[in-house]
Structures are given as C-alpha cells and as structure tokens.
Coordinates of C-alpha atoms and ligand atoms in Angstrom, one line a residue:
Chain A
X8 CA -172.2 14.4 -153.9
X9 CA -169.7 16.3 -152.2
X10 CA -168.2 15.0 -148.8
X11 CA -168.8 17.0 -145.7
X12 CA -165.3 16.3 -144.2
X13 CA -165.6 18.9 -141.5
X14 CA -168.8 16.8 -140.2
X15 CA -166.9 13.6 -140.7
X16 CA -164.4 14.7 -138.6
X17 CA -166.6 16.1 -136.0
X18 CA -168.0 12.9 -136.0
X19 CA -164.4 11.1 -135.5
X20 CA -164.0 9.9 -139.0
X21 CA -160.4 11.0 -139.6
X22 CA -159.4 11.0 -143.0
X23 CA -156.5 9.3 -144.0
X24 CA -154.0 10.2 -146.6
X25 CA -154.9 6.9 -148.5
X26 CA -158.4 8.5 -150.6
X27 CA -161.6 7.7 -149.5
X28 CA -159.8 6.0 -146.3
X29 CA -160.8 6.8 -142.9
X30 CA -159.5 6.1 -139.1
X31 CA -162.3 6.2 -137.6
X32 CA -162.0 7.1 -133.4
X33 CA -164.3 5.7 -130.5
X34 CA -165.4 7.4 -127.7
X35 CA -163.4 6.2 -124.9
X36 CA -163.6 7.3 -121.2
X37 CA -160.7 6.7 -119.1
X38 CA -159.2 3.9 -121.3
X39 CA -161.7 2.0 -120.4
X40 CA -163.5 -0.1 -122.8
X41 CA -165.8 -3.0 -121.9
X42 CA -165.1 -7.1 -123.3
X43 CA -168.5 -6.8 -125.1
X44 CA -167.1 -3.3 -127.1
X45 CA -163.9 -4.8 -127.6
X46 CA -165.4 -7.8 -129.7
X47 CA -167.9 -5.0 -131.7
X48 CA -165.1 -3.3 -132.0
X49 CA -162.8 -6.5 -133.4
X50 CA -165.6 -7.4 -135.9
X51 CA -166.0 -3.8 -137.3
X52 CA -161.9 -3.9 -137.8
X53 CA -162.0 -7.2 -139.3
X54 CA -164.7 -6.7 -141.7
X55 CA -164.8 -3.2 -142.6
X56 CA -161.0 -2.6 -141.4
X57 CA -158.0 -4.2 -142.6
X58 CA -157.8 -6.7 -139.1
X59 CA -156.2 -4.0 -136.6
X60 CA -157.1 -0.8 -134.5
X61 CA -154.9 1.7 -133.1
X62 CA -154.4 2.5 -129.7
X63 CA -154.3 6.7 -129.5
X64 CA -151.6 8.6 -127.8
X65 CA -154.4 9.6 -125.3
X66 CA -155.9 6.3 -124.7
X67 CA -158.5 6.4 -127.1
X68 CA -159.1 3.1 -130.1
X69 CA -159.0 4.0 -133.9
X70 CA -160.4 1.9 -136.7
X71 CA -158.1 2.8 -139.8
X72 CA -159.0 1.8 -143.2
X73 CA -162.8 2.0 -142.9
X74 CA -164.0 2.7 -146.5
X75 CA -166.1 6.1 -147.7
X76 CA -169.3 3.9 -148.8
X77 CA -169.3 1.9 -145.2
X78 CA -169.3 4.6 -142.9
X79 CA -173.4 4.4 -142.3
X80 CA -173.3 0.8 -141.8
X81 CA -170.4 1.1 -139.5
X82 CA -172.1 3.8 -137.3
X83 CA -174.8 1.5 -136.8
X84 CA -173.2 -1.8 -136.0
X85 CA -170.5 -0.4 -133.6
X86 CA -174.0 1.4 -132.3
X87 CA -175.7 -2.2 -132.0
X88 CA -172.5 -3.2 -130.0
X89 CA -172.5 -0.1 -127.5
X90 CA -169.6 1.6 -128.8
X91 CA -169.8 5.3 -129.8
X92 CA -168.1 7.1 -132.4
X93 CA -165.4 9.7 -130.8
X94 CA -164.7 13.4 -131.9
X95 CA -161.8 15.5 -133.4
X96 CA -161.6 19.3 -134.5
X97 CA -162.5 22.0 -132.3
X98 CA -164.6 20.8 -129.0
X99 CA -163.7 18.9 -125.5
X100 CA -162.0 15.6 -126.6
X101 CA -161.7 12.3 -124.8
X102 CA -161.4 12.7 -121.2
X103 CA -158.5 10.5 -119.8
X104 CA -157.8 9.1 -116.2
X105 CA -155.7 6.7 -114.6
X106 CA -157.1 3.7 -112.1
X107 CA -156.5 5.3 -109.7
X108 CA -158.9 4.8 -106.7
X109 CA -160.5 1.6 -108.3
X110 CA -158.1 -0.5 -108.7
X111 CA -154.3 1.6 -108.2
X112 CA -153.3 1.5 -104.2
X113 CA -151.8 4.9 -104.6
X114 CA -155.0 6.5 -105.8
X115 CA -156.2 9.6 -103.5
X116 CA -159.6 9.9 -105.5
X117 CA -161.8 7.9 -108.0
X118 CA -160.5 8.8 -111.2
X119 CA -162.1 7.1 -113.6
X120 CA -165.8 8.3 -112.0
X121 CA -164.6 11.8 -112.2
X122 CA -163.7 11.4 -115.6
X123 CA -167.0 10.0 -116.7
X124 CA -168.7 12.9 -115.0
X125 CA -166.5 15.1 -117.1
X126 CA -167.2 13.2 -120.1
X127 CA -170.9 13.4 -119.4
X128 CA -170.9 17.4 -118.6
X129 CA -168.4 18.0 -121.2
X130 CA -167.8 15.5 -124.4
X131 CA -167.7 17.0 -127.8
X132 CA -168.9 20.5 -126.4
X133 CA -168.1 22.9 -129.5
X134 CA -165.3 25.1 -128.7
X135 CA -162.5 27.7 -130.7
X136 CA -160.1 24.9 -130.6
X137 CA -159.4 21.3 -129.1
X138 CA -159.4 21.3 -125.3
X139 CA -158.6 18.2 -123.0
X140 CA -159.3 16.8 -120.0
X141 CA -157.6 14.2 -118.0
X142 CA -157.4 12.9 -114.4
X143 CA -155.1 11.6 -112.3
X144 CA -155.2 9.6 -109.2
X145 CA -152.2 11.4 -107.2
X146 CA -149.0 13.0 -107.2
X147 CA -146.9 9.6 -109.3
X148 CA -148.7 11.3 -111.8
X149 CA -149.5 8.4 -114.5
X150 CA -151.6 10.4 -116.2
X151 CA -149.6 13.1 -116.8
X152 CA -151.8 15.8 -115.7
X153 CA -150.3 19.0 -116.7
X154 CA -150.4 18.2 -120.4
X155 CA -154.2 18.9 -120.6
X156 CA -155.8 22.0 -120.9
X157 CA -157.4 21.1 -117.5
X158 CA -155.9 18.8 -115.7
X159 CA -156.9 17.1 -112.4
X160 CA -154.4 15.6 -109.7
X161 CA -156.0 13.9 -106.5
X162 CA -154.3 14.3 -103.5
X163 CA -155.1 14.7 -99.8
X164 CA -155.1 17.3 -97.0
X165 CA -153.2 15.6 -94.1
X166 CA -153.2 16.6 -90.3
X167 CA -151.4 14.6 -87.3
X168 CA -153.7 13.3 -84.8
X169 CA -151.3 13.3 -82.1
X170 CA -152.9 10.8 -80.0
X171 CA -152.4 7.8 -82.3
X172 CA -148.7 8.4 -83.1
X173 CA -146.2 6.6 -81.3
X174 CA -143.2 8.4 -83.1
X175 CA -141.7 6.4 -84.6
X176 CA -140.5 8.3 -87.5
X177 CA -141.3 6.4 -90.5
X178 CA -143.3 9.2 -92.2
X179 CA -140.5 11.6 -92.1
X180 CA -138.6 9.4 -94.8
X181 CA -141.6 8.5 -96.9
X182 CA -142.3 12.0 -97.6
X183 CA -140.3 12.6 -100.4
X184 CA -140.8 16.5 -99.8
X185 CA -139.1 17.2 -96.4
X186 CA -141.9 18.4 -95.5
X187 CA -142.2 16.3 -91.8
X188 CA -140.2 16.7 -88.9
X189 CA -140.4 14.4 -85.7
X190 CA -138.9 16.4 -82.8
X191 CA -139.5 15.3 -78.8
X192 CA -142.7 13.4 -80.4
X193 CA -144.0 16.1 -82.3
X194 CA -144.6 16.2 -85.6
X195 CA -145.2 19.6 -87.6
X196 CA -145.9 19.3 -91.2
X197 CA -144.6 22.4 -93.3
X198 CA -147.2 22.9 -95.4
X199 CA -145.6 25.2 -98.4
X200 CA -143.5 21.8 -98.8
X201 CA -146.5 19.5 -98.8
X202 CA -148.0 18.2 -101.8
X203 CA -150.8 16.4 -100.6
X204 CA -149.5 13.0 -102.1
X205 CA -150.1 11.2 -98.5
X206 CA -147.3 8.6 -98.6
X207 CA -147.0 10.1 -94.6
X208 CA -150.5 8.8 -94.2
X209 CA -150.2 5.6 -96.5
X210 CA -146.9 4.3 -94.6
X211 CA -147.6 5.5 -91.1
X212 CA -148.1 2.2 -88.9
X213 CA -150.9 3.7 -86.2
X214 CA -152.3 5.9 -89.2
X215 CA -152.0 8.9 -87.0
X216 CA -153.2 11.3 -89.9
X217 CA -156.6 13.1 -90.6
X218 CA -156.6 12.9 -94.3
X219 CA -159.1 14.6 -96.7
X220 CA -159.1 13.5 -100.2
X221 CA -159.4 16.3 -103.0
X222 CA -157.8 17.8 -106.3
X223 CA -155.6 20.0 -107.5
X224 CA -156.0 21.3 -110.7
X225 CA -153.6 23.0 -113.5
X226 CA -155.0 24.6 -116.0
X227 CA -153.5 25.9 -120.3
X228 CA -151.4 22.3 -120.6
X229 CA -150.2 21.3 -124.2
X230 CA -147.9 18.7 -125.8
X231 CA -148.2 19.1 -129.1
X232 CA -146.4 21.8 -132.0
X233 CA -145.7 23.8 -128.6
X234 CA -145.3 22.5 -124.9
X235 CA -146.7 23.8 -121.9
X236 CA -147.1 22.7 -118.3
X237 CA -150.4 23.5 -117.2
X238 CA -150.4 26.0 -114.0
X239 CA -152.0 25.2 -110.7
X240 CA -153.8 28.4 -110.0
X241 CA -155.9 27.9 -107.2
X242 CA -155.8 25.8 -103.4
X243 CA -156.1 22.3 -102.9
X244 CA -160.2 21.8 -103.9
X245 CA -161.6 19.5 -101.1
X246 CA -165.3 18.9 -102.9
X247 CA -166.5 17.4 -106.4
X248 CA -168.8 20.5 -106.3
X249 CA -166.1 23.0 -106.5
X250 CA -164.4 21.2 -108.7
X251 CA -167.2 21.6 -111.3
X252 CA -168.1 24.8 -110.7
X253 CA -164.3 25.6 -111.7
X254 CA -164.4 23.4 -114.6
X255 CA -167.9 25.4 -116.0
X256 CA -165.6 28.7 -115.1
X257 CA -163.2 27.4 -117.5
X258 CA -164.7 26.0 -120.5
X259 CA -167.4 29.3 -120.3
X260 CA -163.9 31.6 -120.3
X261 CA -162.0 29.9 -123.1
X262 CA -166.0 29.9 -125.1
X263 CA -166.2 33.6 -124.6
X264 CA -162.5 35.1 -124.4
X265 CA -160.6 32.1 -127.4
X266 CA -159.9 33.3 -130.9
X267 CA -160.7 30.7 -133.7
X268 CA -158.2 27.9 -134.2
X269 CA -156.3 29.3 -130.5
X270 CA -155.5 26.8 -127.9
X271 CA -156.3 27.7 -124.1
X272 CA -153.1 28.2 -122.8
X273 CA -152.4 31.0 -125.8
X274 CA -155.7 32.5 -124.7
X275 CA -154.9 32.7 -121.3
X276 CA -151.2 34.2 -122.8
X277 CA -153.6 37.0 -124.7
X278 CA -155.5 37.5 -121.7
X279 CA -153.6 37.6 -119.2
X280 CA -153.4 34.8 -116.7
X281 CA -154.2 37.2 -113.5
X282 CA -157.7 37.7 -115.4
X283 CA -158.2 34.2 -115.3
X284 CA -157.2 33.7 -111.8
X285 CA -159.9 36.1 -110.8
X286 CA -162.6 34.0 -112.9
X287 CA -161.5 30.8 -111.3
X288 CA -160.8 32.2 -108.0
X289 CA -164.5 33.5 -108.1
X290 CA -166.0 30.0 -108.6
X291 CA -163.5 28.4 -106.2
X292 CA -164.7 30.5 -103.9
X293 CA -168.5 29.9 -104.9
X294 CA -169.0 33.6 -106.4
X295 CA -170.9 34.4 -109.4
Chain B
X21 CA -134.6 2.6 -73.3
X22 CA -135.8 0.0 -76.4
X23 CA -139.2 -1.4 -74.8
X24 CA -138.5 -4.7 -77.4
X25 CA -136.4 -7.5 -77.6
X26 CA -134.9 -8.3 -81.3
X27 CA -135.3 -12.1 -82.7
X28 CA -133.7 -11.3 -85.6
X29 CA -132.5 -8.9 -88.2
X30 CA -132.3 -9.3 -91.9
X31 CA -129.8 -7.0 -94.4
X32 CA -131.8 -5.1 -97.3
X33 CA -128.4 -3.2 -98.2
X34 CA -127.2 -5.1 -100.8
X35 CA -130.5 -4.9 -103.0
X36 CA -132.5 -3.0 -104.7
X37 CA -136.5 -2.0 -105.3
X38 CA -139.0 -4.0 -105.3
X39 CA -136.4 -6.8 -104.2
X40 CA -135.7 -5.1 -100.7
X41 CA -138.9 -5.4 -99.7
X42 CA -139.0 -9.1 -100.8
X43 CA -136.2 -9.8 -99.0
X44 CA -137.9 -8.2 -95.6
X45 CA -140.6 -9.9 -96.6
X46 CA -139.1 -13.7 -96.6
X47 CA -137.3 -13.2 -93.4
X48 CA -140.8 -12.0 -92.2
X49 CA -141.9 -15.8 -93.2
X50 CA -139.5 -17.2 -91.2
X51 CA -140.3 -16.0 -88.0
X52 CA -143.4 -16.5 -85.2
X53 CA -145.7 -14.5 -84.1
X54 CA -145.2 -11.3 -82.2
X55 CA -141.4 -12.3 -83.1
X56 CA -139.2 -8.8 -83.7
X57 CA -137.4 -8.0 -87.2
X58 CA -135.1 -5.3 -87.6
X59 CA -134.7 -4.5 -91.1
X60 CA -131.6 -2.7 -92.3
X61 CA -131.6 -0.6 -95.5
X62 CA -130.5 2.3 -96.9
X63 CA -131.9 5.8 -97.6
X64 CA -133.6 6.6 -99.8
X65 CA -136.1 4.6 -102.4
X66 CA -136.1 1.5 -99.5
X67 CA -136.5 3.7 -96.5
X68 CA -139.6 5.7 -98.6
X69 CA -141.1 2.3 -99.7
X70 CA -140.3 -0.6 -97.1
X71 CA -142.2 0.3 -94.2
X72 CA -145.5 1.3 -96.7
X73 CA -145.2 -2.1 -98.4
X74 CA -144.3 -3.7 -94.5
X75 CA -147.7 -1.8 -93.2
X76 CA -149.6 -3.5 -96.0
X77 CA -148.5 -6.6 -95.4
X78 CA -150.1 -6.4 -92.0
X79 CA -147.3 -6.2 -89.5
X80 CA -147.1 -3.8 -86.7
X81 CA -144.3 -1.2 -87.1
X82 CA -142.6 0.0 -84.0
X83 CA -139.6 1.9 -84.7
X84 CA -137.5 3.6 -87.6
X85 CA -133.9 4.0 -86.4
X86 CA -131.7 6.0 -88.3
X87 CA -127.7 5.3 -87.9
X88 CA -126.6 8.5 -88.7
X89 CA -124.5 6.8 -91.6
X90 CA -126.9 6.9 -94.3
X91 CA -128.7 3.3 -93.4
X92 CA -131.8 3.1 -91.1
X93 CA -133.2 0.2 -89.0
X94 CA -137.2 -0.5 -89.1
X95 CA -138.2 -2.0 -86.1
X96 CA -141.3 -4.4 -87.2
X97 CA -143.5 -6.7 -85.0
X98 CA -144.4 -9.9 -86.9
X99 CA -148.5 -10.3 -87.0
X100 CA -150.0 -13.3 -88.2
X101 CA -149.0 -16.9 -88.8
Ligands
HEM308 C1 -151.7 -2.9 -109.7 C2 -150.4 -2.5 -109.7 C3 -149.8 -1.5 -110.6 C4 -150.5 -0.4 -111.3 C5 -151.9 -0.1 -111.3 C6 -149.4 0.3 -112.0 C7 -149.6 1.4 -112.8 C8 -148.7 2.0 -113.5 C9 -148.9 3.1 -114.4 C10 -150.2 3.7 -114.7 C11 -147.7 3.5 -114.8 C12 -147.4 4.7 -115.8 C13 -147.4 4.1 -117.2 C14 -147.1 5.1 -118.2 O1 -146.2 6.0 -117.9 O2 -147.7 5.1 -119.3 C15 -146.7 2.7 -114.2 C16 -145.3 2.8 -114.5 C17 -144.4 1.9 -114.0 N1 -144.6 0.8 -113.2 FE1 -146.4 0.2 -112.5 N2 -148.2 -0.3 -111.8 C18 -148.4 -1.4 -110.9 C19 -147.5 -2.3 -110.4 C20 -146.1 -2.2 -110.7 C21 -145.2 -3.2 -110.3 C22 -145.5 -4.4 -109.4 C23 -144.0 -2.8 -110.8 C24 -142.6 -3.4 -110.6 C25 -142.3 -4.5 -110.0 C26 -144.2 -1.6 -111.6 C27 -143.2 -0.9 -112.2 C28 -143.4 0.2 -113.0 C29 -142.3 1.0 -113.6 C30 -140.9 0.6 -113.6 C31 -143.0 2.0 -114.2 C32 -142.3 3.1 -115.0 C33 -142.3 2.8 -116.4 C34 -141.8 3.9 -117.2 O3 -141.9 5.1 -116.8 O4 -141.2 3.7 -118.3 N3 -145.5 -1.3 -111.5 N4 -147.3 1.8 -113.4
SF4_309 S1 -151.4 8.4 -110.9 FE1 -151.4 7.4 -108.9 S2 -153.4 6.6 -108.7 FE2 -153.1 6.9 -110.9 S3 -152.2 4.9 -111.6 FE3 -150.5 6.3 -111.1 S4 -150.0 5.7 -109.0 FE4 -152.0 4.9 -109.4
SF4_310 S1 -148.8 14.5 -97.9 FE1 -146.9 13.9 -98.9 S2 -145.7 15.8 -99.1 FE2 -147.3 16.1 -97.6 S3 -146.4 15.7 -95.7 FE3 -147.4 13.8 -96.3 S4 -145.8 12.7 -97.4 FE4 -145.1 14.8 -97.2
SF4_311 S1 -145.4 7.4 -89.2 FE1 -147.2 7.8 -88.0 S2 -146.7 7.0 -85.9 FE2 -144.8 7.2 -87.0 S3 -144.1 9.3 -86.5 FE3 -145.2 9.5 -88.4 S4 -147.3 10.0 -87.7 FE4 -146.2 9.2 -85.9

C-alpha cells in the first residue's frame, strides 16, 4: 500500500531521512504541557521512540524515531493520555506565547489565554502556506513577536492622574523611551515616543497612572530561508474583540489573496501592503 | 526645602544588576520602620530598575534626586519590620 505522506504530515508525522522513521510533533499551546502529558508523552518516547523527544524551535515536543507500522497505536495511546498530535505543511501552526500575565511580573495581558483562544479559533486551519501565531506579554519581548506572521505584543495605554503623583520623578528614568517629562509637577507623556510597555506605571510609587491593557499587533513576520520583521499596521487595540475581528481579517485575506506554497508577508509584498491596511483598518475599526 | 530627615544612605555605584538592588535591599534590612534610605546609583539600567524592584518590595518612595553628574539619589521610606 502506498504511504499518504502528505496526510502524515498534515497529521504532524514528519518523516525522517532514516526510511520508514518519523518525528512525530504534539500539539502544544503556549509551551505549555501538563505533568500527566509529559509522562504519556515519556512512555510513547520510551517505547515506541528511541528514549528522547525534541524540544521545537517554537516550543513545540517532537517524538523522533516512531516507526511506519506504530503510528495507529501511537495516535491512540498519546490520545488515552490527552496529548494531541500537532500539524506541519500548509495551515496555522502552533500558537506560541510567553507567561506573561500568569506567572511573568512584566506581563501587560494574559498571554497564554489569548493563545489558546487562537489555538481554538485557528489550529490547523488549511491555508496556501504555513502561517504562525505567537503572543507576547509586553514590550521585553520573550516571545519574539515580530517573527510570526501575526504577532501579538501586550502593552498598555497610560495616562497621569495628577492627583496621586507627588513628583517625584522616578518614572521619567524608568521609561526607557524619553517619553516623560516632570516639569513644575507636571508630567506630559509624548505619546509618538511611548510604547505602551508601562515600566512608568509599574515603578511609580503612588501609581499615579490610568493604565489600559491591550495589544499591538505586527503582521507578514518570518525567520526562516528569508527574514522579515513583521509591521505594526494599525493603533494600540484596547479589546479581545478587536483583536479577533482583525485576526479573521487576516487569515480570510491571506485564504483569498495567497498563491500556493507563498508565505504572508510575500503576499502582502504582491499585494501591496496599503491594500492590506485598508482590510485591517476596516475591522479595527469594526466595518464590514 | 526636603520635608525628610535621612538615617542613612547606602552606595549602589560600584555594582551591577540584579546586585544593586540587593545591595539597597540589605541596607533596607538594617533599618526601622519609617527610617529614610537614600540610595545612590548610577544612570541608567539601576536608575530604570531599582525604584520598580524598591516599590515591590513594599517601601514607600519619596524622592528621585538626580546630581547632575550622571548618579541619582532615591529617596525611600522603609515600611515594614
Ligand atoms: C519569574 C521570573 C522570570 C521569568 C518569568 C523570566 C523569563 C524570561 C524569559 C521568557 C526570557 C527570554 C528567554 C529567551 O530568550 O528564550 C528571559 C531572559 C533572560 N532572563 Fe529571565 N525571567 C525571570 C527571572 C530572571 C532573573 C531573576 C534573572 C537574573 C537574575 C533573569 C535573567 C535573564 C537574562 C540574563 C535573560 C537573557 C538571556 C538571553 O537573552 O540570552 N531572569 N527571562
Ligand atoms: S515578554 Fe514580558 S510578559 Fe512575557 S515573559 Fe517576557 S517579560 Fe514576561
Ligand atoms: S508606557 Fe513605557 S514608553 Fe510609555 S511613557 Fe510609560 S514607560 Fe515610557
Ligand atoms: S513616578 Fe509616579 S509619582 Fe513619581 S513623578 Fe512619575 S507619576 Fe508622579
């Protein structure tokens, strides 16, 4: 019988270069895999493995060495144990994210929830070509969020509450931007020097700040055969709603306007960039 | 003009992050209650990171005074035992 590679694939058997040999991927969200998967996970390795996984570039676990004939009975055990086979080829692959929010003090947003709502939305979602997500809790940028095709940064909107600042000049050094300045006890923020990474807020002793958490999204990253920073094309996004609404935006342009086997940021290239905008800009703004 | 008396004052030059704030941070330890620090350090990194770390810690910051040379003073009110 012939092997259906493609679907192997598609199913996150990788084939190896050794014959009949496969690295089989998991579906991982966020890097974060529970005890109880990890000891599935370390009995598939040792029996059907050779005694060792692989941790991914993009914090996903491969199996390598699982055999042609054992793939059935490996679907189903790692299935008994709660662990899910991953994807490869041409649809939304794992979604990545930092801890930031849950456990990281710098984290602006919940990262890891907005990536399993990505995940849930988007996972394995057939496309032209691979396209990434990942999600990042602020500006130190862990997560490196302009290497995805979409890439989320939290952040937050921050406004002086005049009342509850006694001056004392402590946030105008913890911004690392210059954006602040303290003069006769008034503090203007510029705000095309603001990055919304709220160190002002975080180090400020009276918290004297309004802050509103949100994300900032870049959009056509890659780090592979070619790089490419992803762009931020659109204002600081203050609701989860948005947010998804620009994400559908996205994925529904590069389904209708990619070319087989052409990543996002050379369809945006084709395209034109300013055509995207408009897309996005219409869903930021809540237009159909 | 200064509406507080300093108690004590601790050096942070002459290290480097995350040590500086350690270093605030044992001198903290040493003094009472509602006792006055002034921490000296430099620009950059320590004068982005101290105070943040300082506010965590629970104490009250009053003042950041910058020397003019590079160096800055952080005026901090000890709370808690
Ligand atoms: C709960 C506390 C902490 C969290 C969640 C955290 C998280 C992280 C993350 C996600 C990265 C990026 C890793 C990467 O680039 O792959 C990082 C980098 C780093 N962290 Fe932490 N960290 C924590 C505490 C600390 C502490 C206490 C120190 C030092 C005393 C530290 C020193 C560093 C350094 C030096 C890097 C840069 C490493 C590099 O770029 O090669 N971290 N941290
Ligand atoms: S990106 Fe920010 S929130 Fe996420 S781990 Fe790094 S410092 Fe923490
Ligand atoms: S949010 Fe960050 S960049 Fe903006 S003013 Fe505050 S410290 Fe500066
Ligand atoms: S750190 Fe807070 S209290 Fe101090 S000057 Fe800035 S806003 Fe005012």
């Amino acid at each position: 019988m012939a092997v259906d590679y493609s679907a192997l694939k598609a199913g996150g058997f990788m084939r190896q270069k050794q014959k009949d040999n496969f690295s089989l991927r998991l579906r991982t969200v966020g890097g974060t895999v529970t005890a109880e998967q990890l000891r599935t996970v370390q009995a598939v390795a040792d029996e059907f493995g050779e005694g060792y996984i692989h941790l991914t570039s993009r914090q996903g676990i491969e199996i390598p060495f699982i055999k042609l004939a054992d793939i059935e009975v490996v679907k189903k055990r790692l299935a008994e144990g709660g662990v899910e086979t991953g994807v490869c080829g041409p649809r939304v692959r794992t979604v990545t994210a930092c801890q930031g929010g849950r456990c990281c003090p710098s984290g602006c947003i919940d990262a890891l929830d907005l990536a399993e709502k990505l995940d849930a939305r988007y996972f394995g979602r057939e496309l032209n070509h691979k396209f990434k997500f990942g999600v990042t809790g602020c500006q130190n940028n862990c997560l490196k969020a302009e290497e995805n095709d979409f890439g989320v940064k939290g952040g937050v909107q921050v406004a002086w509450k005049e009342d509850a600042c006694i001056a004392c000049g402590v946030c105008v050094k913890a911004c690392r931007r210059e954006a602040i300045t303290l003069t006769d006890g008034r503090i203007t923020v510029d705000e095309q020097k603001c990055n919304n990474c709220g160190r002002c807020n975080r180090s400020c002793p009276t918290d004297a700040w309004d802050v509103t958490p949100g994300y900032l999204v870049s959009f056509g990253g890659t780090f592979g055969n070619s790089l490419k920073f992803g762009e931020e094309l659109l204002p600081f996004i203050t609701d989860e709603d948005t947010l998804l609404r620009v994400a559908d935006a996205t994925i529904d342009f590069f389904a209708e306007n990619g070319l087989p086997s052409e990543r996002f940021f050379k369809t945006l290239e084709r395209v034109g960039i300013d055509k995207f905008k408009v897309v996005v800009t219409k869903a930021y703004n809540g237009e159909d | 003009m200064a509406d507080y008396q300093i108690t004590d004052r601790v050096d942070i030059t002459d290290v480097v992050c995350p040590v500086t704030f350690v270093k605030a941070k044992v001198a903290l330890e040493e003094l009472d209650e509602g006792d006055i620090l002034s921490v000296h350090m430099n620009d950059g990194e320590p004068v982005q990171n101290v105070p943040r770390s300082i506010k965590e810690e629970g104490h009250q910051i009053l003042k950041l005074e910058d020397n003019g040379d590079g160096t800055y003073d952080l005026i901090v009110r000890k709370v808690g035992e």
